[in-house]
PDB file of C-alpha atoms in Angstrom:
ATOM      1  CA  MET A  19     -77.716  18.325  97.597  1.00 91.00           C
ATOM      2  CA  PHE A  20     -76.294  15.161  96.022  1.00 97.00           C
ATOM      3  CA  GLU A  21     -75.613  11.711  97.478  1.00 97.00           C
ATOM      4  CA  PHE A  22     -72.678   9.579  96.332  1.00 97.00           C
ATOM      5  CA  THR A  23     -70.022   7.054  97.286  1.00 97.00           C
ATOM      6  CA  LEU A  24     -66.340   7.800  96.747  1.00 97.00           C
ATOM      7  CA  GLY A  25     -64.191   5.166  95.043  1.00 95.00           C
ATOM      8  CA  PRO A  26     -60.418   5.041  94.408  1.00 95.00           C
ATOM      9  CA  VAL A  27     -58.508   8.313  93.992  1.00 96.00           C
ATOM     10  CA  ALA A  28     -55.096   8.687  92.301  1.00 95.00           C
ATOM     11  CA  LEU A  29     -52.772  11.563  91.437  1.00 95.00           C
ATOM     12  CA  CYS A  30     -50.144  11.576  88.678  1.00 94.00           C
ATOM     13  CA  ALA A  31     -47.815  14.582  88.904  1.00 90.00           C
ATOM     14  CA  PRO A  32     -45.170  14.473  86.157  1.00 85.00           C
ATOM     15  CA  GLY A  33     -43.885  18.012  86.704  1.00 68.00           C
ATOM     16  CA  PRO A  34     -42.523  20.376  87.640  1.00 60.00           C
ATOM     17  CA  ALA A  35     -43.401  22.424  84.586  1.00 55.00           C
ATOM     18  CA  ASP A  36     -40.395  24.223  83.150  1.00 57.00           C
ATOM     19  CA  GLY A  37     -42.022  26.107  80.288  1.00 57.00           C
ATOM     20  CA  THR A  38     -41.091  23.523  77.655  1.00 59.00           C
ATOM     21  CA  ASP A  39     -42.844  20.621  75.958  1.00 59.00           C
ATOM     22  CA  GLU A  40     -40.528  18.089  77.611  1.00 63.00           C
ATOM     23  CA  HIS A  41     -42.023  16.228  80.579  1.00 66.00           C
ATOM     24  CA  GLU A  42     -39.252  13.986  81.871  1.00 69.00           C
ATOM     25  CA  GLY A  43     -41.259  13.043  84.954  1.00 77.00           C
ATOM     26  CA  LEU A  44     -43.910  11.077  83.046  1.00 83.00           C
ATOM     27  CA  PRO A  45     -44.438   7.532  84.415  1.00 88.00           C
ATOM     28  CA  PRO A  46     -41.831   5.116  83.042  1.00 88.00           C
ATOM     29  CA  ASP A  47     -44.522   2.560  82.164  1.00 91.00           C
ATOM     30  CA  LEU A  48     -46.700   5.151  80.398  1.00 90.00           C
ATOM     31  CA  HIS A  49     -46.658   3.586  76.936  1.00 88.00           C
ATOM     32  CA  GLU A  50     -46.887   0.068  78.317  1.00 91.00           C
ATOM     33  CA  VAL A  51     -50.228   1.111  79.825  1.00 92.00           C
ATOM     34  CA  ILE A  52     -51.703   3.350  77.119  1.00 91.00           C
ATOM     35  CA  GLY A  53     -50.004   2.100  73.928  1.00 89.00           C
ATOM     36  CA  THR A  54     -48.809   4.378  71.131  1.00 84.00           C
ATOM     37  CA  ALA A  55     -51.695   4.283  68.653  1.00 78.00           C
ATOM     38  CA  GLY A  56     -52.777   7.829  67.786  1.00 72.00           C
ATOM     39  CA  ASP A  57     -49.806   9.309  69.617  1.00 76.00           C
ATOM     40  CA  LYS A  58     -49.273  11.884  66.881  1.00 71.00           C
ATOM     41  CA  PHE A  59     -52.308  13.764  68.177  1.00 71.00           C
ATOM     42  CA  ARG A  60     -51.873  13.058  71.906  1.00 81.00           C
ATOM     43  CA  ASP A  61     -50.052  15.477  74.149  1.00 84.00           C
ATOM     44  CA  ALA A  62     -48.836  14.832  77.697  1.00 88.00           C
ATOM     45  CA  PHE A  63     -52.193  15.840  79.214  1.00 90.00           C
ATOM     46  CA  THR A  64     -54.081  13.275  77.134  1.00 89.00           C
ATOM     47  CA  ARG A  65     -51.510  10.565  77.849  1.00 90.00           C
ATOM     48  CA  VAL A  66     -51.683  11.098  81.613  1.00 93.00           C
ATOM     49  CA  CYS A  67     -55.501  11.032  81.539  1.00 94.00           C
ATOM     50  CA  LEU A  68     -55.382   7.714  79.687  1.00 93.00           C
ATOM     51  CA  TYR A  69     -52.735   6.370  82.057  1.00 94.00           C
ATOM     52  CA  LEU A  70     -54.917   7.073  85.096  1.00 95.00           C
ATOM     53  CA  VAL A  71     -58.190   5.718  83.714  1.00 93.00           C
ATOM     54  CA  LEU A  72     -56.505   2.539  82.408  1.00 92.00           C
ATOM     55  CA  GLY A  73     -55.227   1.686  85.853  1.00 87.00           C
ATOM     56  CA  GLY A  74     -51.693   3.040  85.804  1.00 71.00           C
ATOM     57  CA  GLY A  75     -50.204   4.511  88.937  1.00 54.00           C
ATOM     58  CA  GLY A  76     -49.994   3.706  92.591  1.00 44.00           C
ATOM     59  CA  SER A  77     -49.799   6.149  95.489  1.00 35.00           C
ATOM     60  CA  ASP A  78     -47.154   8.204  93.722  1.00 36.00           C
ATOM     61  CA  GLY A  79     -48.759   8.037  90.269  1.00 36.00           C
ATOM     62  CA  HIS A  80     -46.049   5.716  88.944  1.00 33.00           C
ATOM     63  CA  GLY A  81     -47.429   2.278  89.605  1.00 33.00           C
ATOM     64  CA  ASP A  82     -48.046  -1.160  88.272  1.00 32.00           C
ATOM     65  CA  GLY A  83     -49.304  -0.556  84.753  1.00 31.00           C
ATOM     66  CA  GLY A  84     -52.285  -1.924  82.871  1.00 31.00           C
ATOM     67  CA  SER A  85     -53.543  -2.679  79.371  1.00 31.00           C
ATOM     68  CA  GLY A  86     -52.264  -1.353  76.084  1.00 30.00           C
ATOM     69  CA  ALA A  87     -48.781  -2.859  76.057  1.00 30.00           C
ATOM     70  CA  GLY A  88     -46.992  -3.307  72.775  1.00 31.00           C
ATOM     71  CA  GLY A  89     -48.147  -0.032  71.264  1.00 34.00           C
ATOM     72  CA  ALA A  90     -51.623  -1.241  70.307  1.00 37.00           C
ATOM     73  CA  ALA A  91     -54.760   0.517  71.530  1.00 42.00           C
ATOM     74  CA  ALA A  92     -56.652  -2.283  73.247  1.00 48.00           C
ATOM     75  CA  GLU A  93     -60.400  -2.342  72.764  1.00 53.00           C
ATOM     76  CA  PRO A  94     -62.494  -2.174  75.952  1.00 57.00           C
ATOM     77  CA  GLU A  95     -63.734  -5.567  77.132  1.00 59.00           C
ATOM     78  CA  GLU A  96     -67.255  -4.261  77.631  1.00 74.00           C
ATOM     79  CA  ARG A  97     -69.283  -1.086  77.305  1.00 78.00           C
ATOM     80  CA  THR A  98     -70.423   0.764  80.415  1.00 84.00           C
ATOM     81  CA  ASP A  99     -72.711   3.687  81.145  1.00 87.00           C
ATOM     82  CA  ASP A 100     -69.858   5.515  82.902  1.00 92.00           C
ATOM     83  CA  THR A 101     -69.755   9.290  82.641  1.00 93.00           C
ATOM     84  CA  ILE A 102     -66.395  10.967  81.944  1.00 94.00           C
ATOM     85  CA  VAL A 103     -65.905  14.512  83.268  1.00 95.00           C
ATOM     86  CA  ILE A 104     -62.567  16.204  82.626  1.00 95.00           C
ATOM     87  CA  GLY A 105     -62.045  19.430  84.534  1.00 95.00           C
ATOM     88  CA  THR A 106     -59.110  21.367  83.121  1.00 94.00           C
ATOM     89  CA  GLU A 107     -58.083  24.905  82.389  1.00 92.00           C
ATOM     90  CA  TYR A 108     -55.820  24.144  79.418  1.00 90.00           C
ATOM     91  CA  GLY A 109     -56.545  20.508  78.552  1.00 86.00           C
ATOM     92  CA  ASN A 110     -54.750  19.206  75.489  1.00 82.00           C
ATOM     93  CA  THR A 111     -54.117  22.630  73.977  1.00 78.00           C
ATOM     94  CA  ALA A 112     -50.429  21.673  73.812  1.00 77.00           C
ATOM     95  CA  ALA A 113     -51.329  19.446  70.865  1.00 73.00           C
ATOM     96  CA  LEU A 114     -52.958  22.365  69.059  1.00 75.00           C
ATOM     97  CA  ALA A 115     -50.118  24.731  69.886  1.00 76.00           C
ATOM     98  CA  GLY A 116     -47.607  22.176  68.637  1.00 74.00           C
ATOM     99  CA  LEU A 117     -49.374  21.918  65.291  1.00 72.00           C
ATOM    100  CA  GLN A 118     -49.391  25.687  64.963  1.00 72.00           C
ATOM    101  CA  ARG A 119     -45.685  25.918  65.743  1.00 74.00           C
ATOM    102  CA  ALA A 120     -44.868  23.181  63.242  1.00 71.00           C
ATOM    103  CA  ALA A 121     -46.912  24.908  60.541  1.00 69.00           C
ATOM    104  CA  ALA A 122     -45.170  28.231  61.207  1.00 72.00           C
ATOM    105  CA  GLU A 123     -41.749  26.613  60.954  1.00 76.00           C
ATOM    106  CA  LYS A 124     -42.686  25.084  57.605  1.00 72.00           C
ATOM    107  CA  GLY A 125     -44.026  28.400  56.336  1.00 71.00           C
ATOM    108  CA  ARG A 126     -47.461  27.043  55.545  1.00 66.00           C
ATOM    109  CA  LEU A 127     -51.009  27.178  56.879  1.00 65.00           C
ATOM    110  CA  LEU A 128     -52.516  24.320  58.856  1.00 63.00           C
ATOM    111  CA  SER A 129     -54.470  21.723  56.963  1.00 64.00           C
ATOM    112  CA  ALA A 130     -57.925  20.700  58.243  1.00 61.00           C
ATOM    113  CA  GLN A 131     -56.781  17.089  58.226  1.00 59.00           C
ATOM    114  CA  TYR A 132     -54.857  17.741  61.442  1.00 57.00           C
ATOM    115  CA  PHE A 133     -57.845  18.739  63.531  1.00 58.00           C
ATOM    116  CA  PRO A 134     -60.216  15.764  63.943  1.00 54.00           C
ATOM    117  CA  ASN A 135     -57.978  14.197  66.606  1.00 56.00           C
ATOM    118  CA  ALA A 136     -56.428  17.373  67.989  1.00 56.00           C
ATOM    119  CA  THR A 137     -59.324  19.510  69.218  1.00 62.00           C
ATOM    120  CA  SER A 138     -59.323  21.073  72.675  1.00 61.00           C
ATOM    121  CA  SER A 139     -61.591  18.303  73.999  1.00 65.00           C
ATOM    122  CA  SER A 140     -59.966  15.308  72.320  1.00 75.00           C
ATOM    123  CA  ALA A 141     -58.619  13.985  75.650  1.00 83.00           C
ATOM    124  CA  SER A 142     -62.209  13.216  76.601  1.00 82.00           C
ATOM    125  CA  ALA A 143     -62.785  11.389  73.317  1.00 80.00           C
ATOM    126  CA  PHE A 144     -59.615   9.298  73.736  1.00 82.00           C
ATOM    127  CA  VAL A 145     -60.677   8.328  77.273  1.00 89.00           C
ATOM    128  CA  ASN A 146     -64.231   7.400  76.242  1.00 85.00           C
ATOM    129  CA  ILE A 147     -63.069   5.247  73.353  1.00 83.00           C
ATOM    130  CA  ARG A 148     -60.473   3.372  75.404  1.00 86.00           C
ATOM    131  CA  THR A 149     -62.766   2.740  78.413  1.00 87.00           C
ATOM    132  CA  GLY A 150     -65.903   1.941  76.436  1.00 86.00           C
ATOM    133  CA  ALA A 151     -67.872   4.544  78.378  1.00 88.00           C
ATOM    134  CA  THR A 152     -71.233   5.398  76.841  1.00 83.00           C
ATOM    135  CA  GLY A 153     -72.473   7.885  79.422  1.00 83.00           C
ATOM    136  CA  ARG A 154     -72.049  11.637  79.250  1.00 86.00           C
ATOM    137  CA  SER A 155     -68.671  12.970  78.157  1.00 88.00           C
ATOM    138  CA  MET A 156     -67.630  16.541  78.832  1.00 90.00           C
ATOM    139  CA  THR A 157     -64.665  18.832  79.296  1.00 91.00           C
ATOM    140  CA  ILE A 158     -65.208  21.553  81.902  1.00 92.00           C
ATOM    141  CA  ASN A 159     -63.192  24.777  81.894  1.00 92.00           C
ATOM    142  CA  ALA A 160     -64.197  27.207  84.624  1.00 92.00           C
ATOM    143  CA  GLY A 161     -60.752  28.634  85.364  1.00 90.00           C
ATOM    144  CA  VAL A 162     -59.890  28.567  89.065  1.00 92.00           C
ATOM    145  CA  LEU A 163     -63.401  27.270  89.870  1.00 96.00           C
ATOM    146  CA  THR A 164     -62.992  24.194  87.654  1.00 96.00           C
ATOM    147  CA  PRO A 165     -62.814  21.469  90.361  1.00 97.00           C
ATOM    148  CA  VAL A 166     -66.092  22.549  91.983  1.00 98.00           C
ATOM    149  CA  VAL A 167     -67.929  22.892  88.659  1.00 97.00           C
ATOM    150  CA  ALA A 168     -66.593  19.558  87.362  1.00 97.00           C
ATOM    151  CA  LEU A 169     -67.612  17.751  90.551  1.00 98.00           C
ATOM    152  CA  TRP A 170     -71.079  19.310  90.325  1.00 97.00           C
ATOM    153  CA  GLN A 171     -71.462  18.072  86.752  1.00 96.00           C
ATOM    154  CA  ALA A 172     -70.355  14.543  87.630  1.00 96.00           C
ATOM    155  CA  LEU A 173     -72.650  14.271  90.653  1.00 97.00           C
ATOM    156  CA  SER A 174     -75.573  15.768  88.713  1.00 96.00           C
ATOM    157  CA  THR A 175     -75.307  12.938  86.202  1.00 94.00           C
ATOM    158  CA  LEU A 176     -75.338  10.302  88.956  1.00 95.00           C
ATOM    159  CA  ASP A 177     -78.271  12.017  90.643  1.00 95.00           C
ATOM    160  CA  GLN A 178     -80.280  11.999  87.408  1.00 93.00           C
ATOM    161  CA  GLY A 179     -79.704   8.253  87.019  1.00 92.00           C
ATOM    162  CA  ARG A 180     -77.909   8.664  83.700  1.00 89.00           C
ATOM    163  CA  SER A 181     -74.860   6.764  84.956  1.00 92.00           C
ATOM    164  CA  ASP A 182     -73.969   4.566  87.909  1.00 94.00           C
ATOM    165  CA  VAL A 183     -70.298   5.559  87.831  1.00 95.00           C
ATOM    166  CA  GLY A 184     -68.603   8.902  87.213  1.00 95.00           C
ATOM    167  CA  ARG A 185     -64.930   9.124  86.238  1.00 95.00           C
ATOM    168  CA  LEU A 186     -63.572  12.512  87.322  1.00 96.00           C
ATOM    169  CA  LEU A 187     -60.261  13.827  85.929  1.00 97.00           C
ATOM    170  CA  ILE A 188     -59.054  17.215  87.166  1.00 97.00           C
ATOM    171  CA  GLY A 189     -55.797  19.007  86.411  1.00 96.00           C
ATOM    172  CA  ASP A 190     -53.361  20.283  83.814  1.00 93.00           C
ATOM    173  CA  VAL A 191     -50.055  19.459  82.143  1.00 91.00           C
ATOM    174  CA  TYR A 192     -48.727  22.794  80.954  1.00 89.00           C
ATOM    175  CA  ALA A 193     -47.427  23.766  77.533  1.00 86.00           C
ATOM    176  CA  PRO A 194     -45.268  26.933  77.374  1.00 86.00           C
ATOM    177  CA  GLU A 195     -48.259  28.893  76.053  1.00 86.00           C
ATOM    178  CA  ALA A 196     -50.379  27.752  79.010  1.00 88.00           C
ATOM    179  CA  VAL A 197     -47.746  28.877  81.528  1.00 89.00           C
ATOM    180  CA  ALA A 198     -47.663  32.320  79.894  1.00 90.00           C
ATOM    181  CA  ASP A 199     -51.460  32.528  79.816  1.00 90.00           C
ATOM    182  CA  ALA A 200     -51.850  31.567  83.496  1.00 89.00           C
ATOM    183  CA  ALA A 201     -49.447  34.369  84.439  1.00 90.00           C
ATOM    184  CA  LEU A 202     -51.771  36.989  82.980  1.00 89.00           C
ATOM    185  CA  ASP A 203     -54.169  36.978  85.947  1.00 82.00           C
ATOM    186  CA  ALA A 204     -52.218  35.065  88.627  1.00 84.00           C
ATOM    187  CA  PRO A 205     -48.515  35.747  87.991  1.00 87.00           C
ATOM    188  CA  GLU A 206     -47.372  34.414  91.375  1.00 87.00           C
ATOM    189  CA  ALA A 207     -49.194  31.078  91.156  1.00 89.00           C
ATOM    190  CA  PRO A 208     -46.821  28.218  90.229  1.00 91.00           C
ATOM    191  CA  CYS A 209     -47.922  25.924  87.384  1.00 90.00           C
ATOM    192  CA  ARG A 210     -47.166  22.399  88.601  1.00 91.00           C
ATOM    193  CA  ASP A 211     -48.146  19.539  86.309  1.00 92.00           C
ATOM    194  CA  GLY A 212     -50.614  17.055  87.750  1.00 94.00           C
ATOM    195  CA  ILE A 213     -53.936  15.279  87.189  1.00 96.00           C
ATOM    196  CA  THR A 214     -56.196  13.677  89.794  1.00 97.00           C
ATOM    197  CA  HIS A 215     -58.526  10.821  88.859  1.00 97.00           C
ATOM    198  CA  ALA A 216     -61.435   9.675  91.048  1.00 97.00           C
ATOM    199  CA  PHE A 217     -64.323   7.235  90.855  1.00 96.00           C
ATOM    200  CA  LEU A 218     -67.732   8.503  91.991  1.00 97.00           C
ATOM    201  CA  HIS A 219     -70.508   5.950  92.497  1.00 97.00           C
ATOM    202  CA  ARG A 220     -74.214   6.253  93.162  1.00 96.00           C
ATOM    203  CA  GLY A 221     -74.758   5.661  96.874  1.00 95.00           C
ATOM    204  CA  ALA A 222     -75.336   7.361 100.212  1.00 95.00           C
ATOM    205  CA  GLU A 223     -71.906   7.397 101.849  1.00 97.00           C
ATOM    206  CA  PHE A 224     -71.580  11.172 101.391  1.00 98.00           C
ATOM    207  CA  THR A 225     -73.690  14.211 100.568  1.00 97.00           C
ATOM    208  CA  ALA A 226     -72.370  17.207  98.629  1.00 98.00           C
ATOM    209  CA  GLU A 227     -73.693  20.770  98.668  1.00 98.00           C
ATOM    210  CA  PHE A 228     -72.536  23.527  96.312  1.00 98.00           C
ATOM    211  CA  ALA A 229     -72.483  27.314  96.498  1.00 97.00           C
ATOM    212  CA  PHE A 230     -71.501  29.800  93.790  1.00 96.00           C
ATOM    213  CA  GLY A 231     -71.146  33.572  93.926  1.00 94.00           C
ATOM    214  CA  ALA A 232     -69.126  36.662  93.088  1.00 91.00           C
ATOM    215  CA  ALA A 233     -67.543  39.376  95.225  1.00 84.00           C
ATOM    216  CA  ASP A 234     -67.649  43.078  94.415  1.00 78.00           C
ATOM    217  CA  GLU A 235     -63.875  43.305  94.755  1.00 77.00           C
ATOM    218  CA  PRO A 236     -61.176  40.979  93.367  1.00 71.00           C
ATOM    219  CA  ASP A 237     -59.897  38.388  95.837  1.00 70.00           C
ATOM    220  CA  LYS A 238     -56.164  38.473  96.570  1.00 73.00           C
ATOM    221  CA  GLY A 239     -56.112  35.448  98.868  1.00 72.00           C
ATOM    222  CA  ALA A 240     -55.331  31.807  98.152  1.00 78.00           C
ATOM    223  CA  LEU A 241     -56.796  30.380  94.967  1.00 90.00           C
ATOM    224  CA  ARG A 242     -58.104  27.292  96.769  1.00 95.00           C
ATOM    225  CA  THR A 243     -58.450  26.124 100.355  1.00 95.00           C
ATOM    226  CA  VAL A 244     -59.399  22.815 101.938  1.00 96.00           C
ATOM    227  CA  ARG A 245     -60.656  22.448 105.503  1.00 95.00           C
ATOM    228  CA  ARG A 246     -62.366  20.011 107.844  1.00 94.00           C
ATOM    229  CA  ILE A 247     -65.398  20.966 109.934  1.00 93.00           C
ATOM    230  CA  ALA A 248     -66.077  18.667 112.858  1.00 90.00           C
ATOM    231  CA  ALA A 249     -69.562  17.331 113.543  1.00 85.00           C
ATOM    232  CA  THR A 250     -69.807  19.709 116.515  1.00 66.00           C
ATOM    233  CA  GLY A 251     -69.029  22.685 114.273  1.00 50.00           C
ATOM    234  CA  THR A 252     -65.415  23.035 115.425  1.00 50.00           C
ATOM    235  CA  GLU A 253     -63.038  23.497 112.510  1.00 50.00           C
ATOM    236  CA  ASP A 254     -59.881  21.457 112.121  1.00 49.00           C
ATOM    237  CA  THR A 255     -57.624  21.266 109.074  1.00 46.00           C
ATOM    238  CA  GLY A 256     -56.844  17.552 109.245  1.00 45.00           C
ATOM    239  CA  SER A 257     -55.592  17.753 105.649  1.00 44.00           C
ATOM    240  CA  THR A 258     -52.167  17.463 104.117  1.00 42.00           C
ATOM    241  CA  GLY A 259     -51.241  20.389 101.885  1.00 43.00           C
ATOM    242  CA  SER A 260     -48.811  20.511  98.977  1.00 43.00           C
ATOM    243  CA  THR A 261     -45.913  22.712  98.005  1.00 40.00           C
ATOM    244  CA  GLY A 262     -46.984  26.302  98.512  1.00 40.00           C
ATOM    245  CA  SER A 263     -49.529  25.266 101.154  1.00 39.00           C
ATOM    246  CA  THR A 264     -49.853  25.857 104.872  1.00 38.00           C
ATOM    247  CA  GLY A 265     -50.951  23.488 107.584  1.00 36.00           C
ATOM    248  CA  SER A 266     -50.153  19.864 108.280  1.00 36.00           C
ATOM    249  CA  ALA A 267     -51.903  16.549 108.721  1.00 39.00           C
ATOM    250  CA  GLY A 268     -53.573  16.115 112.106  1.00 41.00           C
ATOM    251  CA  SER A 269     -53.150  19.784 113.037  1.00 37.00           C
ATOM    252  CA  THR A 270     -55.734  21.373 115.329  1.00 41.00           C
ATOM    253  CA  ASP A 271     -55.069  24.785 113.786  1.00 35.00           C
ATOM    254  CA  THR A 272     -58.412  26.235 112.631  1.00 44.00           C
ATOM    255  CA  ALA A 273     -56.874  27.845 109.546  1.00 67.00           C
ATOM    256  CA  PRO A 274     -57.787  26.205 106.214  1.00 87.00           C
ATOM    257  CA  VAL A 275     -55.021  24.534 104.204  1.00 94.00           C
ATOM    258  CA  ALA A 276     -54.183  26.914 101.337  1.00 94.00           C
ATOM    259  CA  PHE A 277     -53.110  25.796  97.873  1.00 95.00           C
ATOM    260  CA  ALA A 278     -51.109  28.315  95.880  1.00 89.00           C
ATOM    261  CA  GLU A 279     -50.828  26.286  92.656  1.00 90.00           C
ATOM    262  CA  ARG A 280     -52.674  27.364  89.561  1.00 93.00           C
ATOM    263  CA  ASN A 281     -53.369  23.672  88.913  1.00 95.00           C
ATOM    264  CA  SER A 282     -56.432  22.411  90.798  1.00 96.00           C
ATOM    265  CA  ALA A 283     -55.307  18.753  90.813  1.00 97.00           C
ATOM    266  CA  PHE A 284     -53.509  19.066  94.151  1.00 96.00           C
ATOM    267  CA  ALA A 285     -56.329  20.754  96.075  1.00 97.00           C
ATOM    268  CA  THR A 286     -58.771  18.239  94.597  1.00 98.00           C
ATOM    269  CA  ARG A 287     -56.674  15.262  95.710  1.00 97.00           C
ATOM    270  CA  ALA A 288     -56.304  16.701  99.231  1.00 97.00           C
ATOM    271  CA  PHE A 289     -60.039  17.408  99.406  1.00 97.00           C
ATOM    272  CA  LEU A 290     -61.063  13.900  98.324  1.00 97.00           C
ATOM    273  CA  ASP A 291     -58.544  12.295 100.680  1.00 96.00           C
ATOM    274  CA  LEU A 292     -59.892  14.449 103.497  1.00 95.00           C
ATOM    275  CA  ALA A 293     -63.469  13.420 102.637  1.00 96.00           C
ATOM    276  CA  ARG A 294     -62.463   9.771 102.877  1.00 94.00           C
ATOM    277  CA  SER A 295     -61.036  10.318 106.368  1.00 93.00           C
ATOM    278  CA  LEU A 296     -64.164  11.973 107.766  1.00 93.00           C
ATOM    279  CA  ALA A 297     -66.059  10.533 110.715  1.00 92.00           C
ATOM    280  CA  HIS A 298     -69.860  10.453 110.710  1.00 93.00           C
ATOM    281  CA  GLY A 299     -71.241  13.985 110.523  1.00 93.00           C
ATOM    282  CA  GLU A 300     -67.918  15.657 109.754  1.00 93.00           C
ATOM    283  CA  ARG A 301     -67.566  17.856 106.689  1.00 94.00           C
ATOM    284  CA  ALA A 302     -64.812  18.580 104.151  1.00 95.00           C
ATOM    285  CA  VAL A 303     -64.906  21.926 102.371  1.00 96.00           C
ATOM    286  CA  LEU A 304     -63.174  22.910  99.127  1.00 97.00           C
ATOM    287  CA  GLU A 305     -63.356  26.623  98.376  1.00 96.00           C
ATOM    288  CA  CYS A 306     -62.106  28.179  95.125  1.00 96.00           C
ATOM    289  CA  ARG A 307     -61.658  31.931  94.637  1.00 92.00           C
ATOM    290  CA  ALA A 308     -60.775  33.430  91.259  1.00 90.00           C
ATOM    291  CA  PRO A 309     -58.744  36.650  91.022  1.00 87.00           C
ATOM    292  CA  ASP A 310     -61.781  38.432  89.508  1.00 87.00           C
ATOM    293  CA  GLY A 311     -63.936  37.811  92.601  1.00 89.00           C
ATOM    294  CA  ARG A 312     -65.902  34.738  91.488  1.00 93.00           C
ATOM    295  CA  HIS A 313     -66.000  31.962  94.068  1.00 94.00           C
ATOM    296  CA  ALA A 314     -67.370  28.445  94.418  1.00 97.00           C
ATOM    297  CA  THR A 315     -67.571  26.029  97.343  1.00 97.00           C
ATOM    298  CA  VAL A 316     -68.412  22.350  97.731  1.00 98.00           C
ATOM    299  CA  THR A 317     -69.104  20.861 101.162  1.00 97.00           C
ATOM    300  CA  VAL A 318     -69.046  17.071 101.535  1.00 97.00           C
ATOM    301  CA  THR A 319     -70.541  15.455 104.655  1.00 96.00           C
ATOM    302  CA  ARG A 320     -70.060  11.833 105.645  1.00 96.00           C
ATOM    303  CA  GLN A 321     -73.399  10.119 106.197  1.00 94.00           C
ATOM    304  CA  GLN A 322     -72.216   6.558 106.828  1.00 76.00           C
ATOM    305  CA  GLN A 323     -69.083   4.463 106.914  1.00 70.00           C
ATOM    306  CA  ALA A 324     -67.405   3.304 103.699  1.00 59.00           C
ATOM    307  CA  ASN A 325     -68.753   0.154 102.070  1.00 53.00           C
ATOM    308  CA  SER A 326     -67.201  -2.322  99.651  1.00 41.00           C
ATOM    309  CA  THR A 327     -67.673  -0.021  96.627  1.00 42.00           C
ATOM    310  CA  SER A 328     -65.713   2.882  98.039  1.00 40.00           C
ATOM    311  CA  GLY A 329     -62.317   1.254  97.653  1.00 37.00           C
ATOM    312  CA  ARG A 330     -59.230   2.958  99.006  1.00 33.00           C
ATOM    313  CA  SER A 331     -57.210   6.011  98.094  1.00 33.00           C
ATOM    314  CA  LEU A 332     -54.429   4.968  95.755  1.00 27.00           C
TER     315      LEU A 332
END
């Protein structure tokens, strides 16, 4: 069991994905916030991650901007021990796929010079450099279970005292190859673009408990569900779903809110917003079930009321 305090949470959803590399829904102030330095090796996933961690985005992910204007990559004002955990199924593979397509069109093999800034975990490196974070840096890919595993990693670091702040980024911005790959084991799950960013602080506002397992038979239900459990043990959704979801805010229906998207950003945002709304002793549960039968659950319980470090949901 881990203790933590939840800081600001934001979602940037530039989709919907249409199977191309064009993402017309990206925030209009994107390059004002992140700059253009190194853009040759940055795909839309990396740019949105940078946008969120540099302070871009309001409640709709298209907000008031931040540093990096003028195309220059601003140096961080100070170094921190922050940990960066990026939970993603496809990450910045669009950058790699783009290089491969370009090489094929030119009729030549790829040169090694392209790869230092275009690896499958380079989004994490870009974020660390721009924020000055010196704590742990990792990219988590656990398929459908990614949000639970990424949250576990982030809270483990806080619990071990290696960082005071965890920066959690969860989601995907899909390249055509990623859309095709996702359809191999979950053909009916829509691939909506989106990334959720959250601050996790050391503290005692919440506790989190994790459970992992595997079923003998594949699971054909919802990929992810979010639900509220009252302090008395009575269940109540109390969460707002997204497209492809059931349930509504404030409902007394005992059914969990189901998220049909392949992308875990939307369930994660709903789960963290639900956790913030909990009363003392209430619990928020995020359950992920992969098509092959693997499953993972995180249960967050409010221990005390929010303090000055918890901020508000953006």
